[in-house]
Each structure stands twice: as C-alpha cells, then as structure tokens.
Coordinates of C-alpha atoms and ligand atoms in Angstrom, one line a residue:
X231 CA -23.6 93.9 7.3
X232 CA -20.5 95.6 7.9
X233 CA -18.7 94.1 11.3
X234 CA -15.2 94.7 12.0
X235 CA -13.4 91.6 11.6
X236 CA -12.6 91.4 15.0
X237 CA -16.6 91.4 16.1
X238 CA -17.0 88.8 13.5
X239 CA -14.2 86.4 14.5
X240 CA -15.8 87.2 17.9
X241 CA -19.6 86.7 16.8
X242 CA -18.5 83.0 15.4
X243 CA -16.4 81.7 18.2
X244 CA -18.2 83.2 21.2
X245 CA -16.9 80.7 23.6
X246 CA -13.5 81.7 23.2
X247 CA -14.2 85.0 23.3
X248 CA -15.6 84.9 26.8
X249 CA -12.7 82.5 27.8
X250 CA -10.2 85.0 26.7
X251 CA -10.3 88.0 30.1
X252 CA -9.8 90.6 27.5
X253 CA -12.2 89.8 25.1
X254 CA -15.1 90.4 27.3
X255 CA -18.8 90.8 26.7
X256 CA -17.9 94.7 26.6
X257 CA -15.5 94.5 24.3
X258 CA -16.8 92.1 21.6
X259 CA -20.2 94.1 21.4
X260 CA -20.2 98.2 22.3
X261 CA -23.4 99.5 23.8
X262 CA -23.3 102.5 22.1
X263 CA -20.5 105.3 20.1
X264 CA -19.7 108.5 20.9
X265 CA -19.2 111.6 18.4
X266 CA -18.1 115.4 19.2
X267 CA -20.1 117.8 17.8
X268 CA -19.3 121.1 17.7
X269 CA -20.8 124.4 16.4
X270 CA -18.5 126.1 13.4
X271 CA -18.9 130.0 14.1
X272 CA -18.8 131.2 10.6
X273 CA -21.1 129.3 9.2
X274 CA -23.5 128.0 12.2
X275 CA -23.4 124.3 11.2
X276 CA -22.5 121.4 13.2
X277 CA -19.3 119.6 12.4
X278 CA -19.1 115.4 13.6
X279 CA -15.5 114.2 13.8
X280 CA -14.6 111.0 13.2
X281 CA -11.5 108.6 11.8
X282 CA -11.6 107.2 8.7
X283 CA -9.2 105.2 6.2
X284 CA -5.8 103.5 6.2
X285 CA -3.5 105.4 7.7
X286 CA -6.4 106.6 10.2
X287 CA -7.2 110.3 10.1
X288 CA -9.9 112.6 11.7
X289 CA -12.5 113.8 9.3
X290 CA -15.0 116.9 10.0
X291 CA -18.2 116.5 8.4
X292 CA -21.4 118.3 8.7
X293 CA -23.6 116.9 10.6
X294 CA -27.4 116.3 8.1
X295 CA -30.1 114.8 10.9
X296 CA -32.4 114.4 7.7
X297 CA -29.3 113.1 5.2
X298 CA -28.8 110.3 3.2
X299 CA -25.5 108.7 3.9
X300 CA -22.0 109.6 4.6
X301 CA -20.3 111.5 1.4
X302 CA -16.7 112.8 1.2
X303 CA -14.7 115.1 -0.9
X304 CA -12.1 112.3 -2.7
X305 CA -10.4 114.2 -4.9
X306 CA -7.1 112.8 -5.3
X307 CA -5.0 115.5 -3.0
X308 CA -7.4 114.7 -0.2
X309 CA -8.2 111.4 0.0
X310 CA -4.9 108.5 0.6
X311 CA -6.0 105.1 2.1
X312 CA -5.1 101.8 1.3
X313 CA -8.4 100.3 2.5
X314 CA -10.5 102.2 0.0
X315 CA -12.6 99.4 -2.0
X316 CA -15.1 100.9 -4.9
X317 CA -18.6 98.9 -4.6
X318 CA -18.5 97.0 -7.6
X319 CA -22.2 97.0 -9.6
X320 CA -24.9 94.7 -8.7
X321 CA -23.3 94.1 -5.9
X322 CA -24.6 94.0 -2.2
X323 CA -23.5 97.0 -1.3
X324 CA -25.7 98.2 -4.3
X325 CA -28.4 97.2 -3.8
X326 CA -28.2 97.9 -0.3
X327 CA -27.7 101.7 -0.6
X328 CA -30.4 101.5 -3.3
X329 CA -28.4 102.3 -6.3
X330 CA -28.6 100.2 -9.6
X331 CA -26.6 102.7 -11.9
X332 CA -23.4 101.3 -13.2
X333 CA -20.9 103.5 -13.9
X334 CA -16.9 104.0 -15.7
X335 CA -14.2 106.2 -15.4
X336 CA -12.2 107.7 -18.0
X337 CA -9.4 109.0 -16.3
X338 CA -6.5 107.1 -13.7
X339 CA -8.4 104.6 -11.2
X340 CA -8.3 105.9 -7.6
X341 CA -11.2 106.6 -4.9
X342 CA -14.1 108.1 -6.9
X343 CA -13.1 106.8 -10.3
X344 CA -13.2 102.9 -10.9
X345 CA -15.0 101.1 -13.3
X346 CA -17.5 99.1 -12.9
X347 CA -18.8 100.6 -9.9
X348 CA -22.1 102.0 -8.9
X349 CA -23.2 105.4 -7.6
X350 CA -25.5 107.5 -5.5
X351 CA -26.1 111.3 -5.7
X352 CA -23.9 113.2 -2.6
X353 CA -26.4 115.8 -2.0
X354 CA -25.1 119.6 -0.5
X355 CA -28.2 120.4 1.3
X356 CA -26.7 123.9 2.6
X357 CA -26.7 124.8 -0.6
X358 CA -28.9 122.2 -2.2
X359 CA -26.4 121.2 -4.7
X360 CA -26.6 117.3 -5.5
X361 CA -24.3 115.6 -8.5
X362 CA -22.9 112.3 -9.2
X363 CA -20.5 109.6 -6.8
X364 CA -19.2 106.7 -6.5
X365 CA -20.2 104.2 -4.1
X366 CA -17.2 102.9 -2.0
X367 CA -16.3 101.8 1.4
X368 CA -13.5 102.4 4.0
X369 CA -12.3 102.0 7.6
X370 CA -14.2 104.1 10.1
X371 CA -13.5 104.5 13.7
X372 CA -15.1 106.0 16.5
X373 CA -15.3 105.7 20.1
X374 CA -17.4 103.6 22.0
X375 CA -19.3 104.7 25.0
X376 CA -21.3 103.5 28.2
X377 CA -23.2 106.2 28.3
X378 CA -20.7 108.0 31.2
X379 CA -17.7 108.7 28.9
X380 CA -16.1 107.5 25.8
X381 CA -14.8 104.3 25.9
X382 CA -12.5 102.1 23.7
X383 CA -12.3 102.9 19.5
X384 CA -14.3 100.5 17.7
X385 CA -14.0 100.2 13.6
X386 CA -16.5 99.4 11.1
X387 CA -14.0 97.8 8.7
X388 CA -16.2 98.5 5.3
X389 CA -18.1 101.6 5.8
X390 CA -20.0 102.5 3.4
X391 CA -20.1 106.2 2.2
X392 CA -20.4 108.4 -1.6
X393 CA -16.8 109.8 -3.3
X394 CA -17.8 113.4 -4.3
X395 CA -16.4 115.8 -6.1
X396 CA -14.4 118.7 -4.7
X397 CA -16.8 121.3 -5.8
X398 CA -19.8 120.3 -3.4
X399 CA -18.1 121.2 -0.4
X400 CA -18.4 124.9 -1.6
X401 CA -20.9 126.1 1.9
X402 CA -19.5 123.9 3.6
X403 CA -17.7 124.8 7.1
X404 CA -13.8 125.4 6.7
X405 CA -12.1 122.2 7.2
X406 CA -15.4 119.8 6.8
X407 CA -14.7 116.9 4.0
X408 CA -18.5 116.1 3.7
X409 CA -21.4 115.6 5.2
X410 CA -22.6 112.7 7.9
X411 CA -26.5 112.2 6.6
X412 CA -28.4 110.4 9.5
X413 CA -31.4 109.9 7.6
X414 CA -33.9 107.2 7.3
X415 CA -32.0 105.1 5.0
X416 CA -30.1 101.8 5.3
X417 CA -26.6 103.4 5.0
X418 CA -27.0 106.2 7.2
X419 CA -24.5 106.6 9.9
X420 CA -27.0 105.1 12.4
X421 CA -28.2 102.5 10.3
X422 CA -24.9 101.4 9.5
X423 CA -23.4 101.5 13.2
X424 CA -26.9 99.5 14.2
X425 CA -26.1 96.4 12.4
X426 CA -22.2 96.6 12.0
X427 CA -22.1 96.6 16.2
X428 CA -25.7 95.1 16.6
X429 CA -27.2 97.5 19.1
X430 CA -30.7 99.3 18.3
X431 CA -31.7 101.7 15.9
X432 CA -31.4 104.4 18.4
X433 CA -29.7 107.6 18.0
X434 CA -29.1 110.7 19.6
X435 CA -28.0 114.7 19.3
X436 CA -27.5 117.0 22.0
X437 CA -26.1 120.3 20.0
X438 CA -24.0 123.1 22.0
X439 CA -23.7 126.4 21.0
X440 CA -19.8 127.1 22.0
X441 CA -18.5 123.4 22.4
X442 CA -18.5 120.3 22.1
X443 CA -22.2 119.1 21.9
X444 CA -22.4 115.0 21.4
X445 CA -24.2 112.4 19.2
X446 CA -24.6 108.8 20.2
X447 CA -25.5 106.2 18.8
X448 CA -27.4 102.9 20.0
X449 CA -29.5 103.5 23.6
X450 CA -28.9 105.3 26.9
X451 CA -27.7 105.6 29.3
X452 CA -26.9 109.3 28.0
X453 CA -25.1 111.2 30.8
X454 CA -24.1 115.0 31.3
X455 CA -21.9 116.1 34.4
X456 CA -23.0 116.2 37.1
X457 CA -24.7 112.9 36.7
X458 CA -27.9 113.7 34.6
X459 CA -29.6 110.7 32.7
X460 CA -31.1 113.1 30.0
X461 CA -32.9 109.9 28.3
X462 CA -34.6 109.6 31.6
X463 CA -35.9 113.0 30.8
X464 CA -37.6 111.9 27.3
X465 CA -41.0 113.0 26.1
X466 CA -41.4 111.3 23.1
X467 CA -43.6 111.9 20.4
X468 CA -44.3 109.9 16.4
X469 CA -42.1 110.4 13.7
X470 CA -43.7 110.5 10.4
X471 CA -42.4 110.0 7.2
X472 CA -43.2 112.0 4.6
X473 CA -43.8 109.8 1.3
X474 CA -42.2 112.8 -1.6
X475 CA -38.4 113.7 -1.4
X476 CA -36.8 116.6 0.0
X477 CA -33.9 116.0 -1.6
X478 CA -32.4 118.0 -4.2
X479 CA -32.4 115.3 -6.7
X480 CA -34.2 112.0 -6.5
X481 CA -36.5 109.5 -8.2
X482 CA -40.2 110.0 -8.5
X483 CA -41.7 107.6 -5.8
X484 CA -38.7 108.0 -3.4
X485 CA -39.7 109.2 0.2
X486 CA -37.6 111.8 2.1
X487 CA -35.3 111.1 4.5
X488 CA -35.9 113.7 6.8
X489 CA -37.4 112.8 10.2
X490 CA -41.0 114.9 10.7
X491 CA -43.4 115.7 13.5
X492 CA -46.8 116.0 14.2
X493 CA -47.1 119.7 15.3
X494 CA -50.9 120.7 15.8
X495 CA -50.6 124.1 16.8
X496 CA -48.5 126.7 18.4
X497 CA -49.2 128.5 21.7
X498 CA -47.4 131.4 23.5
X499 CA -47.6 131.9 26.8
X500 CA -50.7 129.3 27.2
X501 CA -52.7 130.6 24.3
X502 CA -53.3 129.0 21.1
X503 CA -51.7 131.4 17.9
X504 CA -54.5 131.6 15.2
X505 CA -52.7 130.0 12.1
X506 CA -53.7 127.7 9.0
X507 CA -53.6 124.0 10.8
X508 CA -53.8 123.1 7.1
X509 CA -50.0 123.9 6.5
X510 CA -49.0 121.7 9.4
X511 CA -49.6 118.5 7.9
X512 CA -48.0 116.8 4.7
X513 CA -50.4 116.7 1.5
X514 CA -50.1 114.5 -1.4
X515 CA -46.8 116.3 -3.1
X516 CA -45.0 116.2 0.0
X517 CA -45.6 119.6 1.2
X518 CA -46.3 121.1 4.6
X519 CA -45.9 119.6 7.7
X520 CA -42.4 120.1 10.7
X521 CA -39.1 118.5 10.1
X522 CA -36.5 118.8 12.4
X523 CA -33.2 119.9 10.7
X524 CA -29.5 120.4 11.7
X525 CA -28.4 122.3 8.5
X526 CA -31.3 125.2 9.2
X527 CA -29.6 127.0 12.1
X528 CA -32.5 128.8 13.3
X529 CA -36.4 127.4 12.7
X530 CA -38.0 128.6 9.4
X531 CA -41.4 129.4 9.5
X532 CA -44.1 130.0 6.3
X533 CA -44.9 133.3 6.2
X534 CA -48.2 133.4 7.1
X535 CA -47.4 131.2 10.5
X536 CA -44.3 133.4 10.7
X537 CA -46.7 136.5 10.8
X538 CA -49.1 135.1 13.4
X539 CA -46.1 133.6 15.7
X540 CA -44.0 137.1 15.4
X541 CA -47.4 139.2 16.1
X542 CA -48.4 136.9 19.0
X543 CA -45.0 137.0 21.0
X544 CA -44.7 140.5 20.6
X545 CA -48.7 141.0 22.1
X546 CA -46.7 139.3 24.9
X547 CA -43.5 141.5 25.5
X548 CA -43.5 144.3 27.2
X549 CA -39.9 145.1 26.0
X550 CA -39.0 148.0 23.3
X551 CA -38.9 146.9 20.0
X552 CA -35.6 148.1 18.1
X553 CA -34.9 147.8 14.1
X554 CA -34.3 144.3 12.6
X555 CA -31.2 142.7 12.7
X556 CA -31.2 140.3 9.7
X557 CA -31.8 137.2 9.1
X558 CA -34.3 138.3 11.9
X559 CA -37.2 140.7 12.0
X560 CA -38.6 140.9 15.3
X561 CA -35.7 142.6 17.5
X562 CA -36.0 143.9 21.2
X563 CA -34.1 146.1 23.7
X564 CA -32.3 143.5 25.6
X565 CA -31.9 146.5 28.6
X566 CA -34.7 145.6 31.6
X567 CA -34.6 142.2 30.3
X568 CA -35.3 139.2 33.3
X569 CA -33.1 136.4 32.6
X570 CA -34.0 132.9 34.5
X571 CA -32.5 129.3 34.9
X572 CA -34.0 128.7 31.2
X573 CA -32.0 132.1 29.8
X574 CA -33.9 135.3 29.2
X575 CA -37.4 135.8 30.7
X576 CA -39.6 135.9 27.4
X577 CA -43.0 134.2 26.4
X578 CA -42.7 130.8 26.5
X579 CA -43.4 129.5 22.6
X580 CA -44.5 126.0 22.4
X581 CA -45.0 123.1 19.5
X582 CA -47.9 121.1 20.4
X583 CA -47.8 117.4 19.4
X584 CA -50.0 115.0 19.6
X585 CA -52.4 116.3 22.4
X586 CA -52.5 119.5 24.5
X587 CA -50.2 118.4 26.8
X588 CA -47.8 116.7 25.1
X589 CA -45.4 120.0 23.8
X590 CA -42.0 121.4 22.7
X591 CA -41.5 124.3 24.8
X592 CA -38.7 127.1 23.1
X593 CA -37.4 129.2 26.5
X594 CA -35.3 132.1 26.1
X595 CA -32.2 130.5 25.8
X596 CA -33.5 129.0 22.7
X597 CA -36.0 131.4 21.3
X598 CA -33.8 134.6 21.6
X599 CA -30.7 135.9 20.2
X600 CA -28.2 138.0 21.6
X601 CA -27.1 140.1 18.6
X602 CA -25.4 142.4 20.7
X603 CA -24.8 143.8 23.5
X604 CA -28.2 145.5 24.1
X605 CA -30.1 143.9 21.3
X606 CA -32.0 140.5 21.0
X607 CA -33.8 138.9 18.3
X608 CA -36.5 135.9 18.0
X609 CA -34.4 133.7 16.8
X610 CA -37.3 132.7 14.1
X611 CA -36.9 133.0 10.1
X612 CA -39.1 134.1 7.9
X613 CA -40.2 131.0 5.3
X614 CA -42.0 133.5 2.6
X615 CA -45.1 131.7 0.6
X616 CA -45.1 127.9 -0.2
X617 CA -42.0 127.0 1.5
X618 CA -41.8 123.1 0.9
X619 CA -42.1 122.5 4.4
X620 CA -43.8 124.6 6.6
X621 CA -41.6 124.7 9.7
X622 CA -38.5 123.7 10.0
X623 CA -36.7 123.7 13.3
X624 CA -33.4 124.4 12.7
X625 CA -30.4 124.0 15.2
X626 CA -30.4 126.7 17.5
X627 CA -33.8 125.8 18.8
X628 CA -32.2 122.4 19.2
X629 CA -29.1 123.7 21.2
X630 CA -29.0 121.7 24.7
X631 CA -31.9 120.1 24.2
X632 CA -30.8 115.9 23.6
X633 CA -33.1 114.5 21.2
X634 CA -33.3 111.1 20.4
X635 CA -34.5 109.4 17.3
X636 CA -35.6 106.1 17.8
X637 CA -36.0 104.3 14.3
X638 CA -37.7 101.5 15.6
X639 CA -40.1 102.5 17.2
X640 CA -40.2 105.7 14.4
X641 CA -40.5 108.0 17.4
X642 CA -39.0 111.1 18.8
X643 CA -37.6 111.3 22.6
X644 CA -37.2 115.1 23.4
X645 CA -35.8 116.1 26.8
X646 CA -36.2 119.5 26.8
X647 CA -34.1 122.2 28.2
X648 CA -30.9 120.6 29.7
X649 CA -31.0 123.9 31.5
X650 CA -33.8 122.6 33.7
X651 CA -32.0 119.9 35.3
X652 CA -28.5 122.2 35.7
X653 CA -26.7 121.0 32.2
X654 CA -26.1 121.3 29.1
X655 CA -25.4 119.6 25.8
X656 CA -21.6 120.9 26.6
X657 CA -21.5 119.0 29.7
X658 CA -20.7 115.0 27.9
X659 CA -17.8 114.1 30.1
X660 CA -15.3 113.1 27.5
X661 CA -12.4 112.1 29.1
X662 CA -11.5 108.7 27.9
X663 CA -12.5 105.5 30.4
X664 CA -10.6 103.2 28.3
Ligands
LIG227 C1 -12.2 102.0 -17.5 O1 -12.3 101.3 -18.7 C2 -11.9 102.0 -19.9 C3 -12.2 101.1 -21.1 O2 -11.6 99.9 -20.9 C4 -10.5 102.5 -19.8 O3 -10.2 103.3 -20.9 C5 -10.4 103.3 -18.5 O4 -9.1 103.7 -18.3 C6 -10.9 102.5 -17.3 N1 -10.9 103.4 -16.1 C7 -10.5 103.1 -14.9 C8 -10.6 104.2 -13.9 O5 -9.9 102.1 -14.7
LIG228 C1 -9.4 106.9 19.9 O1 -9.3 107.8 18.8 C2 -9.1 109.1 19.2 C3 -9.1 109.9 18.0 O2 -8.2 109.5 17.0 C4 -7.8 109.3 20.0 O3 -7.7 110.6 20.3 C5 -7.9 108.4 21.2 O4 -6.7 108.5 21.9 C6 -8.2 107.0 20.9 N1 -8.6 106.4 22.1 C7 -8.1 105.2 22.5 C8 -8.6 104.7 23.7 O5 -7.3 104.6 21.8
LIG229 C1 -54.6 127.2 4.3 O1 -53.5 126.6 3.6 C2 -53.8 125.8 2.6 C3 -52.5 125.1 2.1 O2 -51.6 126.1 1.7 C4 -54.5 126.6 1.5 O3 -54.9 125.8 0.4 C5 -55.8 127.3 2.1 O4 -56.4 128.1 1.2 C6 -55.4 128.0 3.4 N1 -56.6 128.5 4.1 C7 -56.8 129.7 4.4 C8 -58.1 130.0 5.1 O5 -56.0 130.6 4.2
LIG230 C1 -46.4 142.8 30.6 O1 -47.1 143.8 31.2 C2 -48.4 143.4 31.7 C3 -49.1 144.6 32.3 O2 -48.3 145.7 32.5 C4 -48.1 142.3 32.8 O3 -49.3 141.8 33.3 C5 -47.3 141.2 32.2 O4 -46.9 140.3 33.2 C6 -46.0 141.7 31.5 N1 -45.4 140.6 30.8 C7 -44.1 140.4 30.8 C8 -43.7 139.3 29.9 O5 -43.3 141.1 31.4
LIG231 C1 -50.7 112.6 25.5 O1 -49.6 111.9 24.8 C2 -48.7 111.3 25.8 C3 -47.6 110.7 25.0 O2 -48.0 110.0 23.9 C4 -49.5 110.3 26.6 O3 -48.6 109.7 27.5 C5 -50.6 111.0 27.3 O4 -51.4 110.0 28.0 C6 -51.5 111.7 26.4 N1 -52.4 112.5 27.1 C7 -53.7 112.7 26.8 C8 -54.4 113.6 27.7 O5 -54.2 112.1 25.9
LIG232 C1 -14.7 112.5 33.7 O1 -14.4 111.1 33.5 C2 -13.1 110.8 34.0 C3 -12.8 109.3 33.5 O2 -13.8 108.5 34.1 C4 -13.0 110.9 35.5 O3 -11.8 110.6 35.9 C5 -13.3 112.4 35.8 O4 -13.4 112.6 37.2 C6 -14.7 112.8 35.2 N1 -14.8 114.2 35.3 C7 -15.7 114.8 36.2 C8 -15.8 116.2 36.2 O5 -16.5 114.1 36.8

C-alpha cells in the first residue's frame, strides 16, 4: 500500500530507473531497515527510535513484539507536521486497519480530532490501559540496511499509525511518544514496511541489556561485529495464533496479536520438571499456552509451573540461598559462583518445542540476575493462579538472543545465546555505509 513516492515513480518506470546510475536496483527497493533499540533503565522497556512527520523528528516508542500498530501521543503541544492526513471513514485505510467506526470532533481540527474520520483503540499494554484514536497517517523514516550496517534513509510517505491521547503514555518510559506494536496485524510496523518496500514478512529483534540492541526488518543477512551471520544460527520453531484477544479491549471473535509457541515441557539440567502440560496449550477462551513478550521484562510463570521450575533449579544449585529480592523469590549467594562464556555457571533451564531436541535453552546470562554485588536472583516471576497466559517470556530472557519472526511462514527463528558465537545483541555495527 503505502510506497514512498519515489519507490512508486520507480516501480512504474523501471527502465529509467536502471538507466539512471543513481537510481540503482539498491536504491529503488531496500532489502531490509534498521531500528536502534535500546533498554530504558527505569522502567526495563525497550525504546525503537525512528523519524516521523514534516519537519522530520526522532520519536522513541516502546517497542510491543505482540502490538497492534503504531500509536502516538498527538496532543497538540507534541505533535507539528504538515504531512499529517486523518483517514477519512470508509476509506482504504479503514478497512485496512480493520476499523469501521466513524467518528467527529468537537473541538479545533488538528491530528487526533477531524471529522469524519475513523478510529482504532491505542492500547497501553504496560499498564493495560486502551481508549479511543483516530486513524491517521504520516511520513516515517528509517534507515535501510544490507544486513552489515545501516544504509541510506528510506520513507514510507503515508504511514499509518493511531492519535492517542496524552494520558496513555502514563508507564511509559521517559521520553517515549507511543508504542511500535509489531503484531500480527496488517498495519503493524512490519506489515506495513513489507508491502510499502516489497521485501518479505520477515522481522527481527536482538534486545541488549545496556545498548543499543537492533530490530530489522525484511530477511538476513543479520550481522554482529566481528562478522557473525546470527540468521545462519536459526532454530526455528511454529508460531501459533491464539484465536481470543489479549488485548485490553477488543471485539468478541477478534484473535490476539501476540506471537505464541509450542512449549511442551521444561527441563533443567536434562531432566524433565513435573508440571501440568495442560496449562501449556491454548483452550477454547484463549487461555494458557507461551507468548513471547517485549513489554514483560522478565518471563512470568503460573504459579503452579513457577513452583515446580523454582523447586527444580534450586534441587540443582549448590549455592546458599539468601532472602528474596522482589520481584524475585528465589535469590542465591553470588560468592563461589562459576561464571562461563554463557555468563554465570547455573542449571541450564530449557523450553522444549516441538520435539525433545528441538529447545530454548536460558544460560546464566539470561536466567540470573545480579541484584547486587553478592546477590543473584532467577530472573523468573511469579504468574499467581489463572494468569491468562501461562508463560510469558519477557525481555530479559530475550537479551542477545536475535529472534526472528517470520510471518509467512508463521514461524519462529531463535539463535540462541549470541554469547556462544563471541557477540552480542550490542554488537550491530551501526556506523552509516551510505
Ligand atoms: C465537526 O463538525 C461539527 C459539526 O459540523 C463542528 O461543530 C466541529 O467543529 C467539526 N470538528 C472539526 C474538528 O472539524
Ligand atoms: C538518517 O537519519 C538519521 C536519523 O535522523 C540521521 O542521523 C542520519 O544522518 C541519516 N542518514 C543519512 C544517510 O542521511
Ligand atoms: C491442570 O490444569 C488445568 C487447566 O488449568 C486444570 O483444569 C486441571 O485441573 C489441572 N490438573 C491438575 C492435575 O492439577
Ligand atoms: C552440586 O553438588 C553435587 C555433589 O556435591 C555435584 O555433583 C554437582 O555437580 C554440583 N552442581 C553444581 C551446579 O555445582
Ligand atoms: C525436531 O524438529 C526439528 C525442527 O522442526 C526438525 O528439524 C527435526 O528433524 C526434529 N527432530 C526429530 C527427532 O523429530
Ligand atoms: C563499521 O562499519 C563502518 C562502515 O562500513 C566501517 O568503516 C567500520 O570499520 C566498521 N567497524 C568495525 C569495528 O568493523
């Protein structure tokens, strides 16, 4: 839908594109776009930075793996552009990002209050807040990348995001606008950079703990210094949709938008943990099962699995256990501890998928965390009873680990521990080429 002009012009009149020396193959069609990532300290969340509107300027926005779409803060002292178009109702755009409400404003016409227009529902899912917003659409500009480095900027002329209102930033990082949702819908960031540049439904997040991590989007290569192809590292396993909403409002027979998997059972240290299996798959209201979330920053676990994980791993330490350090409960002496190539030497906890040896193995760089200086916690929460969703692995246990969502193919490409192959998420060499 949405092609810059230029990639249009360019689409229609190919031959004189590739007459012209500057307007190469590269430059009419990017392979993929680069995005900095990085962690916010206060409030663990991951904040995307891209360029948006007329004048151009950067825009920090949490990054939602399982979100709907783009949404902004518009109030009037914090949103200027004079590219900002409203999506007027019944029109493509509509129907596109599935809304058929019509809506009016009562008060002076700027971006988030036009008549005639049609709106979504901006959804806060830190603090599962979701209201009312206009539909609208504005420059946006990112970087393109081979993979190596960031390239040239590329713009998406009529990007379509949600107006919000100030108040739903409140839990939001200091400094983010909004959130960028990545879910499975068709104006999700990577949806929307798919068919605006034409490359496939690929995407891809390698979260850092201390700077700047990376998402792509479109295919590999995806290279850390020195040289590592992580996608050539990929394990991949299904992604599964599951049919009820997590959101915080929706419409009976919507589906979520959060990307699942098919965890079987957990082991530590080789050996399977006795929990329910029942609670790891979806039932027929949409509960149970494993999504994989960047908003969670460390992986919540139902109660009862929480239990049987937490009882299991300690079986396996020989370290003194010390009081709890909250949000955690299970807290070690971190004096006498080994520490290897994949961070502290702990039991190795691992997700099984869809056969024995297909796994998600959590070292010690992502299963523990350094409180202080002599303490260390299992960087697991506890879910309590009838969580929605019975595990949900949250960001830390994500950190320098690239994952790639492939929509396609609805499958997840996992690389495991950067660590392993001597990188890490922080390692994207992003030193312009262009
Ligand atoms: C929308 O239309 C109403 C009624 O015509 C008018 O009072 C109002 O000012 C308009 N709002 C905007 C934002 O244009
Ligand atoms: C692209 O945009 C970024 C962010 O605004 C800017 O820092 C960079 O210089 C631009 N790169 C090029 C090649 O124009
Ligand atoms: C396992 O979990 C399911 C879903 O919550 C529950 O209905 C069932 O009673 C549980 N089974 C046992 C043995 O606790
Ligand atoms: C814990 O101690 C047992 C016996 O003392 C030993 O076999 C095992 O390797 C130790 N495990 C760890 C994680 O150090
Ligand atoms: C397990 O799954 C992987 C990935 O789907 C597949 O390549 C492998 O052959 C499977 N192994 C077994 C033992 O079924
Ligand atoms: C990062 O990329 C730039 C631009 O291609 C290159 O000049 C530089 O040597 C690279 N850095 C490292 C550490 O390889």
């Amino acid at each position: 839908m949405d092609s810059s002009n230029f990639n249009l012009v360019c689409t229609l009149v190919v031959l004189v594109c590739m007459m012209a020396p500057s307007w190469g193959e590269q430059s009419l069609r990017p392979k993929a776009l680069v995005v900095p990532v990085k962690k916010d300290a206060a409030t663990l969340q991951y904040i995307a930075k891209i360029n948006q509107r007329t004048p151009l300027v950067p825009v920090n926005l949490v990054l939602d793996l399982g979100g709907q779409f783009l949404w902004l803060d518009c109030d009037r002292r914090h949103y200027a552009s004079t590219t900002y178009r409203p999506a007027r109702c019944h029109s493509a755009q509509c129907s596109l990002a599935g809304s058929s409400a019509c809506g009016s404003c009562f008060s002076a016409p700027r971006p988030g209050c036009n008549n005639n227009t049609c709106s979504l529902t901006p959804d806060n899912t830190v603090t599962h807040t979701a209201t009312s917003g206009e539909l609208g659409q504005d420059v946006v500009t990112v970087q393109s990348s081979n993979g190596f480095n960031p390239g040239r900027n590329v713009t998406v002329s009529r990007f379509l995001f949600t107006c919000a209102p100030r108040f739903l930033l409140q839990g939001l990082a200091n400094g983010a606008s909004g959130m960028a949702g990545l879910g499975r819908t068709k104006i999700s960031l990577p949806s929307q950079f798919s068919s605006a540049f034409s490359f496939p439904r690929k995407f891809a997040v390698c979260l850092s703990s201390y700077s700047n991590g990376v998402a792509f989007f479109g295919d590999g290569p995806y290279v850390f210094l020195p040289d590592v192809d992580a996608s050539k590292l990929f394990t991949f396993t299904p992604l599964f949709i599951n049919p009820v909403s997590t959101a915080s409002a929706y419409s009976r027979g919507d589906a979520s938008t959060e990307y699942f998997i098919g965890v079987k059972s957990i082991r530590i240290n080789g050996n399977v943990v006795p929990i329910n299996t029942t609670l790891l798959s979806i039932d027929g209201n949409g509960a149970g099962g494993t999504k994989i979330s960047t908003v969670e920053p460390y992986t919540v676990l139902e109660g009862s699995i929480f239990k049987a994980v937490t009882e299991a791993f300690m079986k396996e330490m020989n370290l003194t256990r010390v009081a709890s350090v909250a949000p955690f409960e299970v807290c070690f002496s971190s004096k006498n501890v080994g520490s290897t190539r994949m961070g502290v030497a702990v039991p190795i906890i691992e997700l099984v998928l869809q056969n024995k040896s297909t796994a998600w193995m959590i070292f010690g760089a992502n299963s523990m965390v350094m409180v202080s200086d002599e303490v260390m916690c299992l960087g697991f929460v506890n879910g309590g009873e009838n969580p929605r969703t019975s595990i949900v692995i949250g960001g830390y246990q994500m950190e320098d680990n690239l994952l790639q969502f492939d929509l396609a193919a609805s499958r997840l490409g996992f690389s495991s521990l950067l660590f392993g192959m001597r990188t890490t998420c922080a390692n994207f060499n992003f030193t312009s080429s262009a």
